[in-house]
XYZ file of C-alpha atoms in Angstrom:
562
model
C 36.042 47.205 -24.839
C 34.878 43.789 -26.018
C 32.110 42.332 -23.876
C 32.830 39.056 -22.139
C 30.898 36.062 -23.424
C 28.151 35.277 -20.892
C 27.207 31.691 -20.068
C 25.106 29.355 -17.968
C 26.656 26.193 -16.580
C 24.606 23.015 -16.237
C 25.734 20.085 -14.089
C 23.980 16.822 -13.379
C 24.540 13.500 -11.665
C 22.299 10.461 -11.547
C 22.271 8.545 -8.268
C 25.027 6.138 -9.311
C 27.293 8.646 -11.099
C 28.957 10.532 -8.246
C 32.487 9.158 -8.751
C 35.286 9.104 -11.312
C 35.128 12.743 -12.321
C 31.342 12.899 -12.669
C 30.578 14.335 -9.215
C 28.914 17.733 -9.027
C 31.992 19.382 -7.514
C 34.282 17.859 -10.149
C 32.026 19.056 -12.987
C 31.690 22.523 -11.488
C 35.436 22.895 -10.955
C 36.348 21.781 -14.492
C 33.730 24.037 -16.131
C 34.676 27.053 -13.990
C 38.355 26.743 -14.890
C 37.431 26.465 -18.577
C 35.280 29.604 -18.355
C 38.093 31.532 -16.651
C 40.585 30.411 -19.293
C 38.205 31.466 -22.081
C 37.482 34.786 -20.323
C 33.775 33.915 -20.002
C 31.404 35.259 -17.376
C 29.343 32.594 -15.577
C 25.932 34.160 -14.972
C 24.089 31.272 -13.309
C 24.451 27.590 -12.410
C 21.725 24.964 -12.858
C 22.101 21.663 -11.029
C 20.025 18.469 -11.264
C 21.253 16.149 -8.534
C 20.166 12.521 -8.686
C 18.329 12.965 -12.014
C 18.543 10.601 -14.956
C 19.497 11.998 -18.334
C 17.173 9.697 -20.267
C 14.510 12.406 -20.578
C 14.317 16.197 -20.360
C 10.955 16.036 -18.542
C 12.468 14.573 -15.370
C 15.030 17.378 -14.864
C 13.430 20.502 -13.351
C 16.596 22.635 -13.335
C 17.231 21.844 -16.999
C 13.676 22.914 -17.801
C 14.150 26.131 -15.811
C 17.340 26.858 -17.757
C 15.488 26.478 -21.058
C 12.742 28.802 -19.780
C 15.296 31.439 -18.761
C 16.905 31.223 -22.191
C 13.540 31.654 -23.917
C 12.778 34.722 -21.755
C 16.285 36.096 -22.461
C 16.611 36.530 -18.712
C 20.385 36.985 -18.709
C 21.278 37.640 -22.340
C 23.699 34.706 -22.472
C 25.790 33.334 -25.316
C 26.620 29.783 -24.210
C 25.576 26.852 -22.073
C 28.589 25.005 -20.643
C 28.372 21.334 -19.647
C 31.071 18.917 -18.513
C 30.283 16.260 -21.120
C 27.527 15.812 -23.673
C 26.097 12.945 -21.571
C 25.377 15.516 -18.815
C 23.264 17.517 -21.298
C 21.253 14.404 -22.118
C 21.390 10.745 -23.121
C 18.347 10.605 -25.342
C 19.481 11.544 -28.842
C 16.191 13.144 -29.832
C 16.026 15.208 -26.619
C 19.630 16.376 -27.000
C 19.080 17.562 -30.571
C 15.700 19.150 -29.800
C 17.145 20.998 -26.794
C 20.168 22.117 -28.812
C 17.939 23.433 -31.592
C 15.804 25.192 -28.974
C 18.687 27.132 -27.403
C 20.200 27.932 -30.810
C 16.870 29.448 -31.849
C 17.553 32.038 -29.130
C 21.149 32.607 -30.215
C 22.702 30.382 -27.532
C 25.263 27.665 -28.269
C 26.426 24.593 -26.350
C 29.994 23.842 -25.277
C 30.883 20.390 -23.931
C 34.105 21.111 -22.045
C 35.559 17.606 -21.690
C 34.492 16.504 -25.185
C 35.898 19.651 -26.813
C 32.638 20.354 -28.658
C 31.359 23.813 -29.573
C 28.013 23.897 -31.416
C 28.801 27.365 -32.806
C 31.457 25.793 -35.016
C 30.706 23.969 -38.259
C 31.760 20.564 -37.006
C 30.111 20.959 -33.593
C 26.525 20.015 -34.362
C 27.563 16.954 -36.434
C 29.728 15.729 -33.563
C 26.870 16.285 -31.108
C 24.494 14.291 -33.342
C 26.869 11.325 -33.448
C 27.856 11.396 -29.766
C 24.300 11.805 -28.486
C 23.269 8.699 -30.449
C 26.236 6.841 -28.957
C 25.275 8.023 -25.463
C 21.740 6.682 -25.910
C 23.075 3.328 -27.110
C 25.401 3.259 -24.093
C 22.464 3.849 -21.753
C 20.497 1.011 -23.362
C 23.522 -1.276 -23.054
C 23.864 -0.481 -19.348
C 20.189 -1.342 -18.894
C 20.591 -4.643 -20.750
C 23.677 -5.552 -18.696
C 21.847 -4.748 -15.463
C 18.859 -6.905 -16.449
C 21.153 -9.771 -17.453
C 22.839 -9.585 -14.053
C 19.475 -9.920 -12.334
C 18.478 -12.748 -14.625
C 21.666 -14.633 -13.716
C 20.967 -14.212 -9.997
C 17.520 -15.682 -10.579
C 19.053 -18.671 -12.397
C 21.226 -19.287 -9.344
C 18.196 -19.153 -7.039
C 19.325 -15.960 -5.315
C 17.087 -13.107 -4.187
C 17.045 -10.409 -6.826
C 17.037 -7.349 -4.643
C 14.356 -5.180 -3.133
C 12.227 -5.690 -0.046
C 11.763 -9.271 1.119
C 8.277 -10.682 0.482
C 5.934 -10.870 3.452
C 6.887 -13.859 5.592
C 10.615 -13.537 4.914
C 13.605 -11.406 5.948
C 16.605 -10.418 3.847
C 19.890 -12.279 4.154
C 22.051 -9.808 2.232
C 25.279 -11.616 3.017
C 24.162 -14.707 1.082
C 21.946 -12.950 -1.507
C 18.868 -14.799 -0.322
C 15.893 -14.580 2.057
C 15.123 -16.465 5.268
C 11.819 -17.245 6.946
C 10.529 -14.677 9.428
C 8.910 -16.706 12.254
C 6.533 -13.860 13.156
C 4.997 -13.148 9.736
C 5.333 -16.565 8.083
C 2.532 -17.888 10.312
C 0.219 -15.281 8.744
C 1.150 -16.514 5.249
C 0.277 -20.097 6.275
C -3.021 -18.860 7.721
C -3.864 -17.019 4.490
C -3.291 -20.107 2.327
C -5.305 -22.295 4.705
C -8.295 -19.933 4.655
C -8.047 -19.455 0.882
C -7.758 -23.137 -0.071
C -9.042 -25.287 2.792
C -11.789 -22.947 4.026
C -12.580 -21.578 0.522
C -12.756 -18.004 1.800
C -12.600 -15.029 -0.565
C -9.907 -12.373 -0.610
C -12.079 -9.765 1.118
C -13.227 -12.293 3.732
C -9.639 -13.216 4.569
C -8.574 -9.571 4.895
C -11.567 -8.850 7.148
C -10.853 -11.896 9.304
C -7.217 -10.965 9.857
C -8.013 -7.315 10.580
C -10.765 -8.185 13.064
C -8.909 -10.969 14.908
C -5.876 -9.132 16.170
C -3.534 -9.623 13.191
C -1.498 -6.592 12.233
C 0.488 -6.382 9.014
C 4.161 -5.669 9.594
C 5.325 -2.517 7.803
C 8.576 -2.398 5.832
C 8.344 1.321 5.065
C 6.544 4.212 6.804
C 4.099 4.620 3.899
C 3.028 0.944 4.005
C -0.417 0.054 5.367
C -0.495 -1.735 8.716
C -3.709 -3.578 7.891
C -4.582 -6.269 5.355
C -6.339 -5.618 2.048
C -7.796 -7.944 -0.569
C -5.100 -6.833 -3.006
C -2.372 -7.824 -0.535
C -3.982 -11.248 -0.051
C -4.080 -11.692 -3.842
C -0.335 -11.057 -4.136
C 0.383 -13.617 -1.407
C -1.658 -16.453 -2.930
C -0.136 -15.744 -6.348
C 3.575 -15.627 -5.430
C 5.665 -18.787 -6.066
C 8.316 -17.578 -3.626
C 6.302 -19.271 -0.862
C 7.039 -22.743 -2.298
C 10.766 -22.041 -2.485
C 10.858 -20.712 -6.060
C 12.464 -17.614 -7.574
C 10.612 -16.001 -10.464
C 12.025 -13.522 -12.930
C 10.174 -11.561 -15.595
C 6.604 -12.008 -14.326
C 6.151 -8.313 -15.011
C 7.846 -6.496 -17.842
C 8.169 -2.878 -18.869
C 6.744 -1.942 -22.224
C 6.711 1.381 -24.015
C 3.378 3.171 -24.275
C 2.600 3.596 -27.944
C 2.628 7.149 -29.209
C 5.014 8.374 -26.482
C 8.771 8.840 -26.356
C 9.657 8.137 -22.729
C 6.481 6.759 -21.139
C 6.460 3.130 -20.012
C 4.127 0.851 -18.074
C 4.354 -2.452 -16.233
C 2.403 -5.391 -17.677
C 1.960 -8.990 -16.530
C 3.323 -11.814 -18.687
C 2.854 -15.578 -18.578
C 6.253 -16.276 -20.122
C 8.693 -15.943 -17.226
C 11.622 -17.780 -15.594
C 10.954 -19.960 -12.539
C 13.867 -21.601 -10.723
C 14.569 -23.351 -7.430
C 15.486 -20.760 -4.816
C 18.131 -20.981 -2.118
C 15.490 -20.099 0.471
C 13.177 -22.393 2.426
C 9.516 -22.782 1.434
C 6.724 -21.666 3.790
C 3.931 -23.773 2.248
C 3.937 -27.150 0.474
C 3.341 -27.800 -3.232
C -0.158 -29.315 -2.739
C -1.430 -26.177 -0.979
C 0.164 -23.994 -3.669
C -1.476 -25.978 -6.480
C -4.810 -25.732 -4.701
C -4.436 -21.941 -4.520
C -3.533 -21.695 -8.220
C -6.499 -23.863 -9.205
C -8.778 -21.533 -7.250
C -7.103 -18.484 -8.834
C -7.960 -19.866 -12.268
C -11.572 -20.529 -11.267
C -11.982 -17.068 -9.782
C -10.359 -15.425 -12.813
C -12.784 -17.202 -15.140
C -15.759 -16.284 -13.000
C -14.768 -12.625 -12.704
C -13.869 -12.142 -16.348
C -15.998 -9.302 -17.692
C -18.516 -10.959 -19.994
C -21.300 -8.431 -19.622
C -21.858 -5.560 -22.008
C -18.671 -3.619 -22.627
C -20.861 -0.534 -23.108
C -21.944 -0.523 -19.450
C -20.488 2.238 -17.302
C -20.786 2.672 -13.539
C -21.903 6.286 -13.918
C -21.256 7.522 -10.377
C -18.372 5.245 -9.410
C -15.833 7.156 -7.322
C -18.167 10.090 -6.607
C -20.103 8.441 -3.778
C -18.531 8.653 -0.315
C -18.754 5.907 2.308
C -20.490 7.295 5.450
C -18.275 5.140 7.722
C -14.699 5.384 6.404
C -15.010 8.342 4.012
C -13.539 6.333 1.142
C -15.039 6.203 -2.348
C -17.871 3.810 -3.152
C -17.336 2.159 -6.520
C -19.319 0.135 -9.023
C -19.377 -3.652 -8.988
C -21.042 -6.379 -11.043
C -22.904 -9.433 -9.761
C -23.429 -12.407 -12.066
C -26.522 -14.619 -11.597
C -27.434 -17.865 -13.325
C -31.049 -18.688 -14.133
C -31.520 -22.259 -12.877
C -34.264 -22.969 -15.401
C -32.734 -21.543 -18.571
C -29.032 -21.712 -17.622
C -28.570 -18.138 -18.879
C -26.614 -15.536 -16.966
C -27.788 -12.066 -16.032
C -25.786 -9.215 -14.569
C -26.748 -6.817 -11.806
C -24.836 -3.625 -11.115
C -24.287 -2.169 -7.656
C -22.406 0.556 -5.828
C -20.661 -0.564 -2.633
C -17.689 0.285 -0.428
C -14.727 -2.004 -1.070
C -12.415 -0.253 1.404
C -11.088 -1.971 4.490
C -9.728 1.207 5.973
C -8.777 1.336 9.637
C -10.757 3.969 11.554
C -9.527 6.171 14.399
C -11.050 3.894 17.049
C -9.118 0.884 15.691
C -12.082 -0.701 13.913
C -12.193 -1.326 10.191
C -14.822 -0.082 7.778
C -17.816 -2.414 7.990
C -20.278 -0.555 5.752
C -21.877 -3.390 3.788
C -24.815 -1.598 2.153
C -25.076 -2.101 -1.616
C -27.052 0.246 -3.873
C -28.698 -0.903 -7.069
C -27.140 1.307 -9.727
C -30.402 1.706 -11.629
C -32.189 3.096 -8.572
C -29.284 5.207 -7.327
C -28.628 6.769 -10.743
C -32.316 7.643 -11.064
C -32.361 9.311 -7.664
C -29.403 11.536 -8.600
C -31.032 12.344 -11.941
C -34.323 13.301 -10.217
C -32.551 15.614 -7.757
C -30.652 17.509 -10.444
C -33.620 17.661 -12.811
C -35.952 19.021 -10.146
C -33.404 21.601 -9.157
C -32.493 22.981 -12.584
C -36.072 22.900 -13.879
C -37.292 25.355 -11.243
C -38.103 28.822 -12.547
C -35.853 30.577 -10.016
C -32.845 28.414 -10.791
C -33.351 28.820 -14.541
C -33.503 32.606 -14.170
C -30.364 32.779 -11.996
C -28.377 30.557 -14.387
C -29.348 32.808 -17.310
C -28.062 35.788 -15.348
C -24.791 33.988 -14.709
C -24.356 33.175 -18.396
C -24.706 36.882 -19.213
C -21.934 37.783 -16.764
C -18.473 38.417 -18.112
C -15.374 37.748 -16.101
C -13.629 40.975 -15.104
C -9.847 40.794 -15.292
C -9.387 44.412 -16.359
C -7.559 45.296 -13.155
C -5.034 42.522 -13.685
C -4.613 43.431 -17.354
C -3.934 47.074 -16.454
C -1.366 45.938 -13.912
C 0.286 43.670 -16.506
C 0.435 46.537 -19.053
C 2.053 48.799 -16.477
C 4.637 46.154 -15.688
C 5.414 45.665 -19.398
C 5.958 49.408 -19.806
C 8.149 49.422 -16.732
C 10.101 46.475 -18.165
C 10.775 48.386 -21.399
C 12.150 51.311 -19.427
C 14.453 49.170 -17.289
C 15.675 47.155 -20.287
C 16.366 50.449 -22.109
C 18.330 51.760 -19.135
C 20.275 48.502 -18.960
C 21.152 48.626 -22.688
C 22.292 52.250 -22.453
C 24.431 51.463 -19.435
C 25.933 48.477 -21.216
C 26.765 50.730 -24.193
C 28.500 53.197 -21.878
C 30.497 50.354 -20.332
C 31.563 49.143 -23.782
C 32.622 52.656 -24.786
C 34.496 53.401 -21.582
C 38.128 54.171 -22.422
C 40.727 52.025 -20.735
C 42.995 55.090 -20.736
C 40.646 56.891 -18.346
C 42.517 57.157 -15.038
C 39.285 56.288 -13.180
C 38.460 53.389 -15.504
C 38.446 50.662 -12.823
C 36.261 52.619 -10.403
C 33.827 53.726 -13.098
C 33.574 50.213 -14.531
C 32.969 48.766 -11.070
C 30.248 51.334 -10.332
C 28.580 50.668 -13.673
C 28.774 46.927 -13.118
C 26.950 47.235 -9.794
C 24.225 49.373 -11.404
C 24.069 46.941 -14.337
C 23.609 43.994 -11.951
C 20.886 45.861 -10.035
C 19.046 46.552 -13.289
C 19.120 42.822 -14.114
C 17.654 42.079 -10.685
C 14.832 44.529 -11.441
C 14.269 42.925 -14.853
C 14.060 39.477 -13.293
C 11.538 40.638 -10.683
C 9.365 42.425 -13.249
C 9.381 39.453 -15.645
C 8.420 37.098 -12.815
C 5.537 39.390 -11.795
C 4.342 39.491 -15.414
C 4.401 35.666 -15.574
C 2.455 35.385 -12.295
C -0.232 37.868 -13.432
C -0.516 36.221 -16.874
C -1.046 32.804 -15.266
C -3.670 34.306 -12.931
C -5.570 35.889 -15.840
C -5.482 32.617 -17.772
C -6.719 30.610 -14.773
C -9.609 32.998 -14.090
C -10.737 32.985 -17.727
C -10.469 29.201 -17.989
C -12.453 28.657 -14.805
C -15.156 31.045 -15.995
C -15.399 29.302 -19.382
C -15.608 25.874 -17.705
C -18.390 26.994 -15.366
C -20.335 28.522 -18.261
C -20.198 25.239 -20.162
C -21.610 23.435 -17.128
C -24.399 25.943 -16.671
C -25.347 25.679 -20.357
C -25.552 21.913 -19.980
C -27.658 22.211 -16.814
C -30.227 24.406 -18.591
C -30.915 21.524 -20.991
C -30.110 18.741 -18.549
C -32.936 16.272 -19.260
C -32.734 16.722 -23.050
C -28.962 16.318 -23.173
C -28.971 13.407 -20.728
C -31.426 11.353 -22.768
C -29.256 11.671 -25.886
C -25.949 10.771 -24.163
C -24.195 7.408 -24.120
C -23.342 5.947 -20.700
C -19.720 6.961 -21.184
C -20.772 10.560 -21.896
C -23.109 10.571 -18.896
C -20.304 9.416 -16.624
C -17.989 12.130 -17.948
C -20.794 14.694 -17.548
C -21.288 13.794 -13.881
C -17.537 13.797 -13.238
C -17.327 17.332 -14.648
C -19.656 19.019 -12.176
C -20.219 16.722 -9.150
C -17.578 16.807 -6.409
C -19.069 14.116 -4.184
C -22.305 12.389 -3.195
C -22.946 11.580 0.466
C -25.343 8.827 1.561
C -27.257 8.095 4.755
C -25.546 5.559 7.000
C -28.837 4.220 8.380
C -32.107 4.311 6.498
C -35.294 2.372 5.875
C -35.929 0.917 2.447
C -38.675 3.467 1.837
C -36.329 6.384 2.517
C -33.977 8.134 0.118
C -30.403 6.914 -0.250
C -28.743 10.286 -0.877
C -27.951 12.657 1.970
C -26.374 15.470 -0.049
C -24.730 16.301 -3.389
C -21.729 18.618 -3.450
C -21.093 20.320 -6.795
C -17.860 21.703 -8.229
C -19.529 24.965 -9.272
C -21.793 27.334 -7.318
C -25.520 26.842 -7.897
C -27.998 29.738 -8.091
C -31.453 29.312 -6.539
C -33.922 31.849 -5.104
C -31.231 34.447 -4.539
C -28.914 32.022 -2.751
C -25.607 30.648 -3.950
C -23.951 27.467 -2.778
C -22.233 24.242 -3.794
C -24.267 21.680 -1.867
C -27.823 20.344 -2.018
C -28.973 18.769 1.266
C -31.705 16.133 1.029
C -33.840 14.884 3.921
C -34.642 11.153 4.049
C -38.221 11.868 3.041
C -37.058 13.963 0.067
C -39.412 14.369 -2.870
C -38.703 16.161 -6.145
C -40.657 19.150 -4.818
C -38.406 19.652 -1.760
C -34.868 20.782 -2.490
C -32.874 22.395 0.319
C -29.876 24.479 -0.693
C -27.023 24.923 1.750
C -24.770 27.936 1.137
C -21.394 26.268 1.039
C -19.023 27.831 -1.460
C -15.608 26.195 -1.824
């Protein structure tokens, strides 16, 4: 008896493609009828709902299907899709994916297009149509952008959430002033221009004087930030204008489907249908200040400077990260500028008691970096620590138990696959003239299906164990590299560039905690939490605790293993 051709079916819709024969149910029904007509057995269905076909990477079910084909999970012959555009719209991805499945003896059939890649003309047709599909996608994108551009020319709102201070008027494709929040916009411009307050000052003032930012979405913040203030004082919508193209999408060089948003000075600005919240004089004053601030903040200091511990230090009030900042000073006598580098908390995070983070302490980077260096140097230079690290470097990771288990599973897999193949051979050789043919074939089919279930389970267990072995080995190798570096910490550190030092710290420090209150004579650092366990005098832990009167001779190790 000739074995039925076995196949996967793959269906997909993007969010705007659920009509006119492209719905999931319509695709499934058409493919199923085709398979029945061709006497094919559908083994499994893969469905990406609401996923774009522009890239393979954004379709998890498609990726899973390719994995199953590579593992020969179901011993299939074909992948059935409704149309080639459901398989993909990026020509390169379509051809790469087709070549991939053909490498495993699997061909593609596009039911509606009448394409079969197993035939001579199939792959040529796929090459041509996939290129056409990609061009079609680009044309749709261009048409969509042109539609938005035309709305901007007409002064209409271009879609999306209304800017702060306005509400949507969907019926007229415009926005209208929101009496409640527009007063906050006026207040922001007044403080920024008339009172010459900075962005952080304005955010602090609003947060501490009873103003609460209205949320459009649950994930939005309900308090004001300096970044939010910046967007308000830089948006021409508040003088009754509609802008288009202030940000554009550009392709990241060296990638196929990776893009980023960049700011551009060449954009469209038209009169909007909506009413302005502020007047032109106030707007011009804000833009003049924006230009002054931009010039003042432009990074003119050494491009080689790195804030070594930026992002590792934790604020003792809000728990946010403390980051590096630069202060520019002008020498009144010589007119020359000098730059000082500090760590400080820039967060304005609301706390549980309703207050906002008010931690204003700044740390001179030179002093703070030295204190961290002294702590680590004193720790790793001790005889006990050196001895324990050497012991750790001699240790080998033991994954023998997992490897034995994986070998046993592989042997078990061979046995089950062998049983499945023998059963399949018996099914193929079963005579249709046997009076018990139907019952025997049904019994064999049930056993055959059960064997496939066992194969799937065993293969999944092998994959899980293999990943576990790889993770354990990788973690052990990473920790060894850190310990080797720690043994020669002071020598290595002195030969590193600032960029290398920053990367070095990022590799093995989890976080640095500072004292909230301290005298100038006391130490800044409260504790250092490391990513890897430290070995010292028979103890093991991740965190060094430092008293305020810490000296390089007093290191307290807290046993805290993550």
